[in-house]
Coordinates of C-alpha atoms in Angstrom, one line a residue:
Chain A
M1 CA 0.0 0.0 0.0
T2 CA 2.9 2.3 0.7
T3 CA 3.7 2.8 -3.0
T4 CA 0.2 3.7 -3.9
K5 CA 0.0 6.2 -1.0
E6 CA 3.2 7.8 -2.1
N7 CA 1.9 8.1 -5.6
I8 CA -1.1 10.0 -4.4
V9 CA 0.9 12.2 -2.1
S10 CA 3.1 13.2 -5.0
V11 CA 0.2 14.8 -6.8
F12 CA -2.0 15.8 -3.9
N13 CA -1.4 16.4 -0.2
V14 CA -4.6 15.3 1.5
E15 CA -3.3 16.1 5.1
E16 CA -2.8 19.7 4.0
V17 CA -6.3 20.1 2.5
R18 CA -7.9 18.5 5.6
K19 CA -6.6 21.4 7.7
D20 CA -8.8 23.7 5.6
F21 CA -12.0 22.0 6.9
P22 CA -12.4 22.6 10.6
I23 CA -15.2 20.1 11.0
L24 CA -13.0 17.2 9.9
S25 CA -11.1 17.3 13.2
K26 CA -14.4 16.8 15.1
K27 CA -15.0 13.6 17.1
V28 CA -18.3 11.7 17.3
Y29 CA -18.9 9.2 20.1
G30 CA -15.3 9.8 21.1
K31 CA -14.0 8.6 17.7
P32 CA -12.6 10.7 14.8
L33 CA -15.3 11.7 12.4
V34 CA -15.0 9.7 9.1
Y35 CA -17.3 11.8 6.9
L36 CA -18.4 9.7 3.9
D37 CA -21.7 11.3 3.2
N38 CA -20.3 13.8 0.7
A39 CA -22.9 13.1 -2.0
A40 CA -25.5 14.4 0.4
T41 CA -23.5 17.5 1.2
S42 CA -19.9 18.4 1.4
Q43 CA -18.1 20.0 4.3
K44 CA -17.0 23.7 4.1
P45 CA -13.5 25.0 4.0
Q46 CA -12.6 27.8 6.4
S47 CA -12.3 30.3 3.5
V48 CA -16.1 29.8 2.7
I49 CA -17.0 30.1 6.4
D50 CA -14.9 33.3 6.7
T51 CA -16.4 34.8 3.6
I52 CA -19.9 34.4 4.9
D53 CA -18.8 35.8 8.3
R54 CA -17.1 38.8 6.5
Y55 CA -20.3 39.4 4.4
Y56 CA -22.3 39.8 7.6
T57 CA -19.8 41.7 9.6
E58 CA -18.6 44.1 6.8
L59 CA -20.9 44.1 3.8
N60 CA -24.5 43.2 4.7
S61 CA -27.0 45.2 2.7
N62 CA -29.5 44.6 -0.1
I63 CA -28.1 44.4 -3.5
H64 CA -29.0 46.2 -6.8
R65 CA -30.4 49.7 -7.0
G66 CA -28.8 50.8 -3.7
V67 CA -27.0 54.1 -3.9
H68 CA -25.1 53.7 -0.7
F69 CA -21.6 52.3 -0.2
L70 CA -22.6 48.9 1.4
S71 CA -25.2 48.1 -1.3
Q72 CA -22.7 48.7 -4.0
A73 CA -20.0 46.7 -2.3
A74 CA -22.4 43.8 -1.8
T75 CA -23.7 44.0 -5.3
N76 CA -20.1 43.9 -6.6
E77 CA -19.4 40.7 -4.6
Y78 CA -22.7 39.1 -5.7
E79 CA -22.1 39.8 -9.4
N80 CA -18.5 38.9 -9.0
S81 CA -19.6 35.4 -7.9
R82 CA -21.6 35.2 -11.1
V83 CA -18.5 35.9 -13.2
K84 CA -16.5 33.3 -11.2
I85 CA -19.1 30.7 -12.0
K86 CA -19.4 31.7 -15.6
N87 CA -15.6 31.2 -15.9
F88 CA -15.7 28.0 -13.9
I89 CA -18.1 26.2 -16.2
N90 CA -17.0 28.2 -19.3
A91 CA -20.3 29.8 -20.1
V92 CA -20.3 32.4 -22.9
S93 CA -21.9 35.1 -20.9
H94 CA -22.7 36.0 -17.3
K95 CA -26.3 36.3 -18.5
E96 CA -26.4 32.6 -18.7
I97 CA -25.8 32.1 -15.0
I98 CA -29.1 32.2 -13.0
F99 CA -28.9 31.9 -9.2
V100 CA -31.4 29.5 -7.8
R101 CA -31.7 27.6 -4.4
G102 CA -30.2 24.5 -5.8
A103 CA -30.3 22.0 -8.6
T104 CA -33.9 21.1 -7.7
E105 CA -35.0 24.7 -8.2
G106 CA -33.0 24.8 -11.5
V107 CA -34.9 21.8 -12.9
N108 CA -38.2 23.2 -11.7
L109 CA -37.5 26.6 -13.3
V110 CA -36.8 25.0 -16.7
A111 CA -39.9 22.7 -16.4
N112 CA -42.1 25.6 -15.4
S113 CA -40.8 28.2 -17.8
Y114 CA -39.4 26.4 -20.8
G115 CA -41.7 23.4 -20.3
R116 CA -45.0 25.1 -19.8
K117 CA -44.4 27.3 -22.8
N118 CA -43.2 24.6 -25.2
I119 CA -44.6 21.2 -24.1
K120 CA -48.0 20.4 -25.6
E121 CA -50.5 17.6 -25.4
G122 CA -49.1 14.3 -26.7
D123 CA -45.5 15.5 -26.5
E124 CA -42.9 13.3 -24.9
I125 CA -40.1 14.1 -22.4
I126 CA -37.2 11.7 -21.9
I127 CA -35.4 11.1 -18.6
S128 CA -33.4 8.1 -17.4
T129 CA -34.0 5.3 -14.8
M130 CA -31.2 6.7 -12.6
E131 CA -32.6 10.2 -12.1
H132 CA -32.9 11.7 -8.7
H133 CA -36.5 12.4 -7.7
S134 CA -35.7 16.1 -8.4
N135 CA -35.2 15.3 -12.1
I136 CA -38.4 13.1 -12.2
V137 CA -41.1 14.8 -10.3
P138 CA -41.0 18.3 -12.0
W139 CA -41.3 16.6 -15.4
Q140 CA -44.1 14.3 -14.2
M141 CA -46.0 17.4 -12.9
L142 CA -45.5 19.1 -16.3
C143 CA -46.6 16.0 -18.1
E144 CA -49.7 15.7 -16.0
E145 CA -50.6 19.3 -16.6
K146 CA -50.0 19.1 -20.3
N147 CA -51.2 15.6 -20.9
A148 CA -47.7 14.8 -22.2
K149 CA -45.8 11.6 -21.7
L150 CA -42.7 10.8 -19.7
R151 CA -40.4 8.2 -21.3
V152 CA -37.6 6.6 -19.3
I153 CA -34.3 5.3 -20.7
P154 CA -33.5 1.9 -19.1
I155 CA -30.2 1.1 -17.5
N156 CA -28.2 -2.2 -17.6
D157 CA -27.2 -4.3 -14.6
D158 CA -24.0 -2.4 -14.1
G159 CA -26.0 0.8 -13.8
E160 CA -25.2 2.3 -17.2
I161 CA -27.7 4.0 -19.6
I162 CA -28.4 1.8 -22.6
I163 CA -27.7 4.2 -25.4
D164 CA -29.4 2.1 -28.1
E165 CA -32.6 2.1 -26.0
F166 CA -32.3 5.9 -25.6
K167 CA -32.1 6.3 -29.4
K168 CA -35.1 4.1 -29.9
L169 CA -37.2 6.3 -27.5
I170 CA -36.6 9.4 -29.6
N171 CA -39.3 10.2 -32.1
E172 CA -41.0 13.3 -33.6
K173 CA -43.0 13.7 -30.3
T174 CA -39.9 14.0 -28.2
K175 CA -39.7 17.7 -27.1
F176 CA -37.3 17.6 -24.2
I177 CA -34.6 15.4 -22.6
S178 CA -33.3 15.7 -19.0
V179 CA -30.5 13.4 -17.8
V180 CA -28.3 13.2 -14.8
H181 CA -24.5 13.7 -15.3
I182 CA -23.4 11.5 -12.4
S183 CA -25.8 9.2 -10.5
N184 CA -26.1 10.0 -6.8
S185 CA -26.9 6.4 -5.9
L186 CA -24.8 4.4 -8.4
G187 CA -21.9 6.7 -9.1
T188 CA -22.3 6.2 -12.8
V189 CA -20.7 8.9 -14.9
N190 CA -23.0 9.1 -17.9
P191 CA -21.6 9.8 -21.4
V192 CA -23.4 13.2 -21.4
K193 CA -21.5 14.5 -24.4
E194 CA -22.7 11.6 -26.5
I195 CA -26.2 11.9 -25.1
I196 CA -26.3 15.6 -25.9
E197 CA -25.1 15.0 -29.5
I198 CA -27.8 12.5 -30.0
A199 CA -30.4 14.9 -28.6
H200 CA -29.2 17.7 -30.8
S201 CA -29.1 15.5 -33.9
H202 CA -32.9 15.5 -33.5
N203 CA -33.0 19.2 -32.5
I204 CA -34.2 18.4 -29.0
P205 CA -33.1 20.6 -26.2
I206 CA -31.4 18.9 -23.2
L207 CA -30.9 19.6 -19.5
I208 CA -28.0 18.0 -17.6
D209 CA -28.4 17.6 -13.8
G210 CA -24.9 18.2 -12.6
A211 CA -25.6 18.1 -8.8
Q212 CA -23.2 15.1 -8.3
A213 CA -20.8 16.0 -11.1
I214 CA -19.8 19.6 -10.7
H215 CA -17.3 18.8 -7.9
H216 CA -16.0 15.5 -9.3
V217 CA -15.4 16.1 -13.1
K218 CA -14.5 19.0 -15.3
V219 CA -17.7 20.7 -16.6
D220 CA -17.4 22.9 -19.7
V221 CA -20.8 23.8 -20.9
Q222 CA -19.6 25.0 -24.3
E223 CA -17.7 21.8 -24.9
L224 CA -20.7 19.8 -23.7
D225 CA -23.0 22.0 -25.7
C226 CA -25.9 21.3 -23.3
D227 CA -28.8 23.7 -23.3
F228 CA -29.2 23.7 -19.6
Y229 CA -27.0 22.6 -16.7
V230 CA -28.0 22.7 -13.0
F231 CA -26.0 22.2 -9.9
S232 CA -26.1 23.0 -6.1
G233 CA -23.5 25.0 -4.3
H234 CA -23.4 22.9 -1.2
K235 CA -22.1 19.9 -3.0
I236 CA -19.1 21.8 -4.2
Y237 CA -18.0 23.0 -0.7
G238 CA -20.3 26.1 -0.7
P239 CA -23.3 26.9 1.4
T240 CA -26.7 25.3 1.2
G241 CA -29.6 27.2 -0.4
I242 CA -27.7 28.4 -3.4
G243 CA -27.4 26.8 -6.8
V244 CA -26.9 27.6 -10.4
L245 CA -29.0 27.1 -13.5
Y246 CA -26.9 27.6 -16.7
G247 CA -28.9 28.1 -19.8
K248 CA -28.0 29.1 -23.3
E249 CA -28.7 32.8 -23.7
K250 CA -31.0 32.3 -26.7
L251 CA -33.2 29.8 -24.9
L252 CA -33.3 31.9 -21.7
E253 CA -34.3 35.0 -23.7
E254 CA -37.3 33.2 -25.2
M255 CA -38.5 31.8 -21.8
P256 CA -41.1 33.5 -19.6
P257 CA -40.1 34.4 -16.0
F258 CA -40.5 31.6 -13.4
M259 CA -41.4 33.8 -10.5
G260 CA -42.7 37.4 -10.4
G261 CA -41.6 40.0 -7.9
G262 CA -38.9 42.6 -7.3
D263 CA -35.6 42.7 -9.2
M264 CA -37.0 40.7 -12.1
I265 CA -38.8 43.7 -13.6
A266 CA -37.9 46.7 -15.8
S267 CA -41.1 48.6 -15.1
V268 CA -44.4 47.9 -13.4
T269 CA -47.8 49.5 -13.9
F270 CA -51.1 47.9 -13.0
E271 CA -51.7 47.5 -16.8
K272 CA -48.4 46.0 -17.8
T273 CA -45.0 44.8 -16.5
T274 CA -41.9 44.8 -18.6
Y275 CA -39.4 42.2 -17.5
N276 CA -35.8 42.8 -16.6
E277 CA -33.0 41.6 -18.8
L278 CA -31.1 38.3 -18.3
P279 CA -30.1 37.0 -15.8
Y280 CA -32.3 39.2 -13.5
K281 CA -35.5 38.1 -15.3
F282 CA -35.2 34.8 -13.4
E283 CA -34.1 36.2 -10.0
A284 CA -37.2 37.6 -8.4
G285 CA -36.9 38.9 -4.8
T286 CA -34.0 39.5 -2.6
P287 CA -31.7 36.6 -3.4
N288 CA -29.4 34.5 -1.2
I289 CA -26.6 37.0 -1.1
E290 CA -24.5 35.3 1.5
G291 CA -24.9 32.0 -0.3
T292 CA -23.9 33.4 -3.6
I293 CA -20.8 35.1 -2.2
G294 CA -20.0 32.0 -0.3
L295 CA -20.3 29.9 -3.4
G296 CA -17.9 32.3 -5.1
A297 CA -15.4 31.6 -2.3
A298 CA -16.0 27.9 -2.7
I299 CA -15.3 28.0 -6.4
D300 CA -12.1 30.0 -5.7
Y301 CA -11.0 27.4 -3.1
F302 CA -11.9 24.4 -5.4
S303 CA -10.1 26.0 -8.3
S304 CA -7.0 26.7 -6.3
I305 CA -6.6 22.9 -5.9
G306 CA -7.7 22.1 -9.4
I307 CA -10.2 19.7 -10.8
D308 CA -7.6 17.5 -12.4
K309 CA -5.9 16.7 -9.1
I310 CA -9.2 16.3 -7.3
S311 CA -10.6 14.0 -9.9
A312 CA -7.5 11.8 -10.0
Y313 CA -7.3 11.5 -6.2
E314 CA -11.0 10.8 -5.8
K315 CA -10.7 8.1 -8.5
E316 CA -7.9 6.4 -6.5
L317 CA -10.0 6.6 -3.4
L318 CA -12.9 5.0 -5.2
V319 CA -10.8 2.2 -6.6
Y320 CA -9.2 1.6 -3.2
A321 CA -12.6 1.4 -1.5
T322 CA -14.1 -0.8 -4.2
E323 CA -11.2 -3.3 -4.0
K324 CA -11.5 -3.4 -0.2
L325 CA -15.2 -3.8 0.0
K326 CA -15.4 -6.3 -2.8
T327 CA -13.5 -8.8 -0.6
I328 CA -16.1 -8.6 2.2
N329 CA -18.2 -11.8 2.2
G330 CA -21.9 -11.1 1.7
L331 CA -21.3 -7.5 0.5
T332 CA -22.6 -6.5 -3.0
I333 CA -21.8 -3.3 -4.6
I334 CA -24.7 -1.7 -6.4
G335 CA -23.6 0.1 -9.5
N336 CA -20.6 -1.2 -11.4
A337 CA -20.4 1.2 -14.3
K338 CA -17.1 1.3 -16.1
N339 CA -17.0 5.0 -15.6
K340 CA -17.8 5.8 -11.9
S341 CA -17.2 8.7 -9.6
G342 CA -17.4 9.5 -5.9
V343 CA -20.1 7.0 -4.8
L344 CA -20.0 3.5 -3.5
S345 CA -23.4 2.0 -2.8
F346 CA -23.6 -1.4 -1.2
V347 CA -25.9 -3.9 0.5
L348 CA -25.0 -6.7 3.0
D349 CA -26.7 -10.1 3.0
G350 CA -29.2 -10.3 5.8
V351 CA -28.6 -6.8 7.1
H352 CA -30.9 -3.9 6.3
P353 CA -28.9 -0.7 5.3
H354 CA -30.4 1.2 8.2
D355 CA -28.8 -1.2 10.6
I356 CA -25.5 -0.8 8.8
G357 CA -25.9 3.0 9.1
T358 CA -26.5 2.9 12.8
I359 CA -23.6 0.7 13.6
L360 CA -21.2 2.6 11.3
D361 CA -22.3 5.8 13.0
Y362 CA -21.1 4.5 16.4
E363 CA -17.7 3.9 14.8
G364 CA -17.7 7.5 13.8
V365 CA -18.4 6.7 10.1
A366 CA -21.1 8.8 8.5
V367 CA -22.7 7.2 5.5
R368 CA -26.2 7.6 4.1
T369 CA -28.7 4.8 4.0
G370 CA -32.0 4.6 2.2
H371 CA -33.1 5.0 -1.3
H372 CA -31.2 8.2 -1.9
C373 CA -34.2 9.9 -3.5
T374 CA -33.8 7.4 -6.4
Q375 CA -36.6 4.9 -5.7
P376 CA -36.8 3.8 -9.4
V377 CA -33.1 2.7 -9.1
M378 CA -33.9 0.7 -6.0
K379 CA -36.8 -0.9 -7.8
R380 CA -34.5 -1.7 -10.8
Y381 CA -32.2 -3.7 -8.5
N382 CA -35.1 -5.0 -6.5
I383 CA -33.7 -3.7 -3.2
P384 CA -35.4 -1.5 -0.6
A385 CA -32.3 0.6 0.0
T386 CA -28.5 0.7 0.0
A387 CA -25.8 2.0 2.3
R388 CA -23.8 4.6 0.4
A389 CA -20.3 5.8 1.1
S390 CA -19.4 8.9 -0.9
F391 CA -16.0 10.5 -1.2
A392 CA -14.5 13.9 -1.3
F393 CA -10.9 14.9 -1.9
Y394 CA -10.4 15.4 1.9
N395 CA -11.1 11.7 2.5
T396 CA -8.1 9.3 3.1
K397 CA -7.3 5.7 2.6
E398 CA -7.1 5.3 6.3
E399 CA -10.7 6.4 6.6
I400 CA -11.7 3.7 4.1
D401 CA -9.8 1.2 6.3
I402 CA -12.0 2.4 9.2
L403 CA -15.1 2.0 7.0
E404 CA -14.0 -1.6 6.2
K405 CA -13.4 -2.5 9.9
A406 CA -16.8 -0.9 10.8
I407 CA -18.6 -3.1 8.2
Y408 CA -17.0 -6.2 9.8
K409 CA -18.5 -5.0 13.1
V410 CA -21.9 -4.9 11.4
I411 CA -21.4 -8.5 10.2
E412 CA -20.3 -9.5 13.7
V413 CA -23.5 -8.1 15.3
F414 CA -25.7 -9.8 12.7
K415 CA -23.9 -13.1 12.3
Chain B
M1 CA -19.5 -2.6 20.8
S2 CA -20.9 0.3 22.8
T3 CA -23.4 -0.2 25.5
E4 CA -26.1 1.8 23.6
L5 CA -25.6 -0.4 20.5
R6 CA -25.8 -3.6 22.5
E7 CA -29.0 -2.2 24.1
L8 CA -30.4 -1.5 20.7
Y9 CA -29.4 -4.8 19.0
Q10 CA -30.4 -7.2 21.8
Q11 CA -30.3 -10.9 21.1
V12 CA -34.1 -11.1 21.1
I13 CA -34.3 -8.4 18.5
L14 CA -31.7 -10.1 16.3
D15 CA -33.5 -13.4 16.7
H16 CA -36.8 -12.0 15.6
N17 CA -35.1 -10.2 12.7
K18 CA -33.6 -13.5 11.5
S19 CA -36.7 -15.6 12.1
P20 CA -39.7 -13.4 12.3
R21 CA -42.9 -14.9 13.9
N22 CA -46.3 -14.7 12.2
F23 CA -44.5 -13.7 9.0
K24 CA -47.2 -14.7 6.5
K25 CA -50.3 -13.6 4.8
L26 CA -53.4 -14.3 6.9
E27 CA -55.9 -15.8 4.5
D28 CA -59.0 -15.3 6.7
A29 CA -58.1 -11.8 7.9
N30 CA -60.9 -9.4 8.2
L31 CA -58.8 -6.3 8.8
F32 CA -55.8 -5.1 6.9
A33 CA -53.5 -2.1 6.7
E34 CA -50.4 -1.2 4.9
G35 CA -47.6 0.7 6.7
F36 CA -44.9 2.6 4.9
N37 CA -41.9 4.7 5.8
P38 CA -41.2 6.7 2.6
L39 CA -37.9 8.0 4.0
C40 CA -36.3 4.5 4.2
G41 CA -38.6 2.4 2.1
D42 CA -39.7 0.2 5.0
H43 CA -43.0 -1.4 4.2
F44 CA -45.2 -3.8 6.1
D45 CA -48.7 -5.3 5.6
I46 CA -50.6 -6.2 8.7
Y47 CA -53.4 -8.8 8.7
V48 CA -55.8 -9.1 11.5
K49 CA -58.6 -11.6 12.3
L50 CA -60.8 -9.8 14.7
E51 CA -63.7 -11.7 16.3
D52 CA -65.9 -10.5 19.2
N53 CA -63.6 -7.7 19.8
I54 CA -60.7 -10.1 20.2
I55 CA -57.6 -10.4 18.0
K56 CA -57.9 -14.0 17.2
D57 CA -54.9 -14.0 14.8
V58 CA -52.5 -11.5 13.4
S59 CA -49.6 -11.6 10.9
F60 CA -47.4 -9.4 8.8
M61 CA -45.5 -9.3 5.5
G62 CA -43.0 -6.9 4.1
Q63 CA -39.5 -5.7 4.6
G64 CA -37.6 -3.3 6.8
C65 CA -34.6 -3.0 9.1
A66 CA -33.9 -5.3 12.1
I67 CA -35.7 -2.8 14.4
S68 CA -38.9 -2.5 12.4
K69 CA -39.0 -6.2 11.5
S70 CA -38.4 -7.5 15.0
S71 CA -40.9 -5.0 16.3
A72 CA -43.6 -6.3 13.9
S73 CA -42.7 -9.8 14.9
I74 CA -42.8 -9.3 18.6
M75 CA -45.9 -7.2 18.3
T76 CA -47.9 -9.9 16.5
S77 CA -46.9 -12.5 19.1
I78 CA -48.0 -10.2 21.9
V79 CA -51.3 -8.8 20.7
K80 CA -52.6 -12.2 19.7
G81 CA -55.6 -13.0 22.0
K82 CA -55.8 -9.4 23.3
T83 CA -59.0 -7.3 23.1
L84 CA -59.1 -4.3 20.9
E85 CA -58.8 -2.0 23.9
E86 CA -55.9 -3.9 25.3
A87 CA -54.0 -3.7 22.0
E88 CA -54.6 0.1 21.9
T89 CA -53.3 0.5 25.4
L90 CA -50.2 -1.5 24.5
F91 CA -49.7 0.8 21.4
Q92 CA -49.8 3.9 23.7
K93 CA -47.4 2.3 26.2
F94 CA -45.0 1.1 23.4
H95 CA -44.9 4.7 22.0
E96 CA -44.0 6.0 25.5
L97 CA -41.4 3.3 25.8
V98 CA -39.5 4.0 22.5
T99 CA -39.7 7.8 23.0
G100 CA -38.4 7.6 26.5
Q101 CA -41.5 9.0 28.2
I102 CA -42.4 5.8 30.0
K103 CA -42.2 5.5 33.8
A104 CA -39.5 3.1 35.0
A105 CA -42.2 1.0 36.9
D106 CA -44.2 0.6 33.7
V107 CA -41.2 -0.8 31.7
E108 CA -41.3 -4.0 33.7
E109 CA -44.9 -4.5 32.8
M110 CA -44.1 -4.3 29.1
G111 CA -42.8 -7.9 29.1
K112 CA -41.1 -8.9 25.9
L113 CA -41.6 -5.4 24.5
A114 CA -39.2 -4.0 27.0
V115 CA -36.3 -5.0 24.7
F116 CA -37.2 -1.9 22.6
E117 CA -36.3 0.4 25.5
G118 CA -32.9 1.0 23.9
V119 CA -34.5 2.6 20.9
Q120 CA -35.0 5.8 22.9
D121 CA -31.3 6.5 22.6
F122 CA -31.6 6.4 18.8
P123 CA -34.2 9.1 17.8
A124 CA -33.7 8.3 14.1
R125 CA -34.9 4.7 14.8
V126 CA -38.1 5.5 16.7
K127 CA -40.0 5.4 13.4
C128 CA -38.6 2.0 12.6
A129 CA -39.8 0.6 15.9
S130 CA -43.2 2.0 15.8
L131 CA -44.1 1.5 12.1
A132 CA -45.8 -1.9 12.7
W133 CA -47.7 -0.5 15.7
H134 CA -49.1 2.4 13.7
T135 CA -50.1 0.1 11.0
L136 CA -51.9 -2.3 13.4
H137 CA -53.6 0.7 15.0
S138 CA -54.9 1.7 11.6
A139 CA -56.0 -1.8 10.8
L140 CA -58.0 -2.1 14.0
K141 CA -59.6 1.2 13.3
E142 CA -60.7 -0.3 10.0
E143 CA -59.1 2.6 8.2
N144 CA -57.5 0.2 5.8
A145 CA -55.5 3.1 4.6
K146 CA -51.8 3.4 3.8
V147 CA -50.0 4.5 6.9
T148 CA -46.8 6.4 6.9
T149 CA -44.5 7.2 9.7
E150 CA -43.2 10.4 8.0

């Protein structure tokens, strides 16, 4: 193991980055915290915490239209975050970056605005079997309202989208496609570039749900050529309650507002309201200012380490964990895609995942147990739930060893 | 293993989890309810044969964690032969037991159910322990509805 460890250390110093996350030195039940629930939410580096603290101690005021010093300073920081995100995902313009509460709101915005305008009775929308409920329910609601049909791409036993089946689902009635980039319960990295190309070869717009991808793989929206991309700030080491909807400017221009209120208007009379320009048309009301600025700080932090190093290190962690867990008798890994990232879902013979979770917790190991808001995936594998360990670049091989030992404790209790 | 964990996963609970009692569909049941915890996917069907206000027979089917399954198993063994009112009183007492509101003196009267006392140290697992009871409660009320513990 020493050689492998040295290899990692040569490109990435995990002990150094761990110091940036104060919560990682916490103990639970007297044991060091082993935080392996990163797919649910990531921990926050000190720089993000400090930025939010600084916002409230030095900058707090409402943004836009303020003539006073604080309002202008806060507006600058808020808009500066937008530019950081635009650069981070390589959007063409800052107008394409809409701040929302999270990936869920991003999907809902597109379903309500683009969807309600363009989806008609008898039309079809395609999603995949491995979608999070947040990329199922908004489309289902739209289909119900419009009397349209939701079509679902099947996945194979390894947890990969069956591309040929996807192609077969497309027809002249298909009006929208929405697919997850990385599955939160299986870890599958979908071939989104190929999926987007197929969609576009039929002139169908496509949304990519990047909630589990933005912090694991490089996302370049121009290279992908996706029409919409959504992600949540709290998965990429930023605060909760802030997320991003990227949309191509042309599409966003044509879309009606999602919510009405202040900030999204150019002028209001009781007879008629003229909407504000992009991106403000979609940002009604006082936004999550601290969250937006905090997300900007998170992007700065993340970029200072670099996605290439992060991806490579996380890949090594996943391979290490997979090799370890595979050898445990009675343990089955759910999701064995060739291209996986960040997530290791598993079940144990004769032990319900909830019981696994409770016993691991007492060893200081935080994992998630349940259906992970992907009930159709559980149904596909005919299991009620899984235990899921999910990794971040601050996790170590030693922590995976602790996870392994803790799983043996579970087996001991239930033998 | 920690004391709390040992209290939670007592031998009786592990035994009922491995070989649940009354784990079958009751063909001549006249009351039925379906219990569901949408958060974790636990799901139990409870079948009751009620005659002259007495639970003549009771069984369950479905899946869940060790706590919810053993709770369903022990519950069915205990309420068999009880009157409707006795079963309802047990339901209330059980709720007090797993949420830590029960008086120490009352715990002893709980008999086999006392093994679930350890659940009170695990607030996240209270719903697991009480799912079958909520479902039975609903079956006895002839609600025949889907019960959720969320």
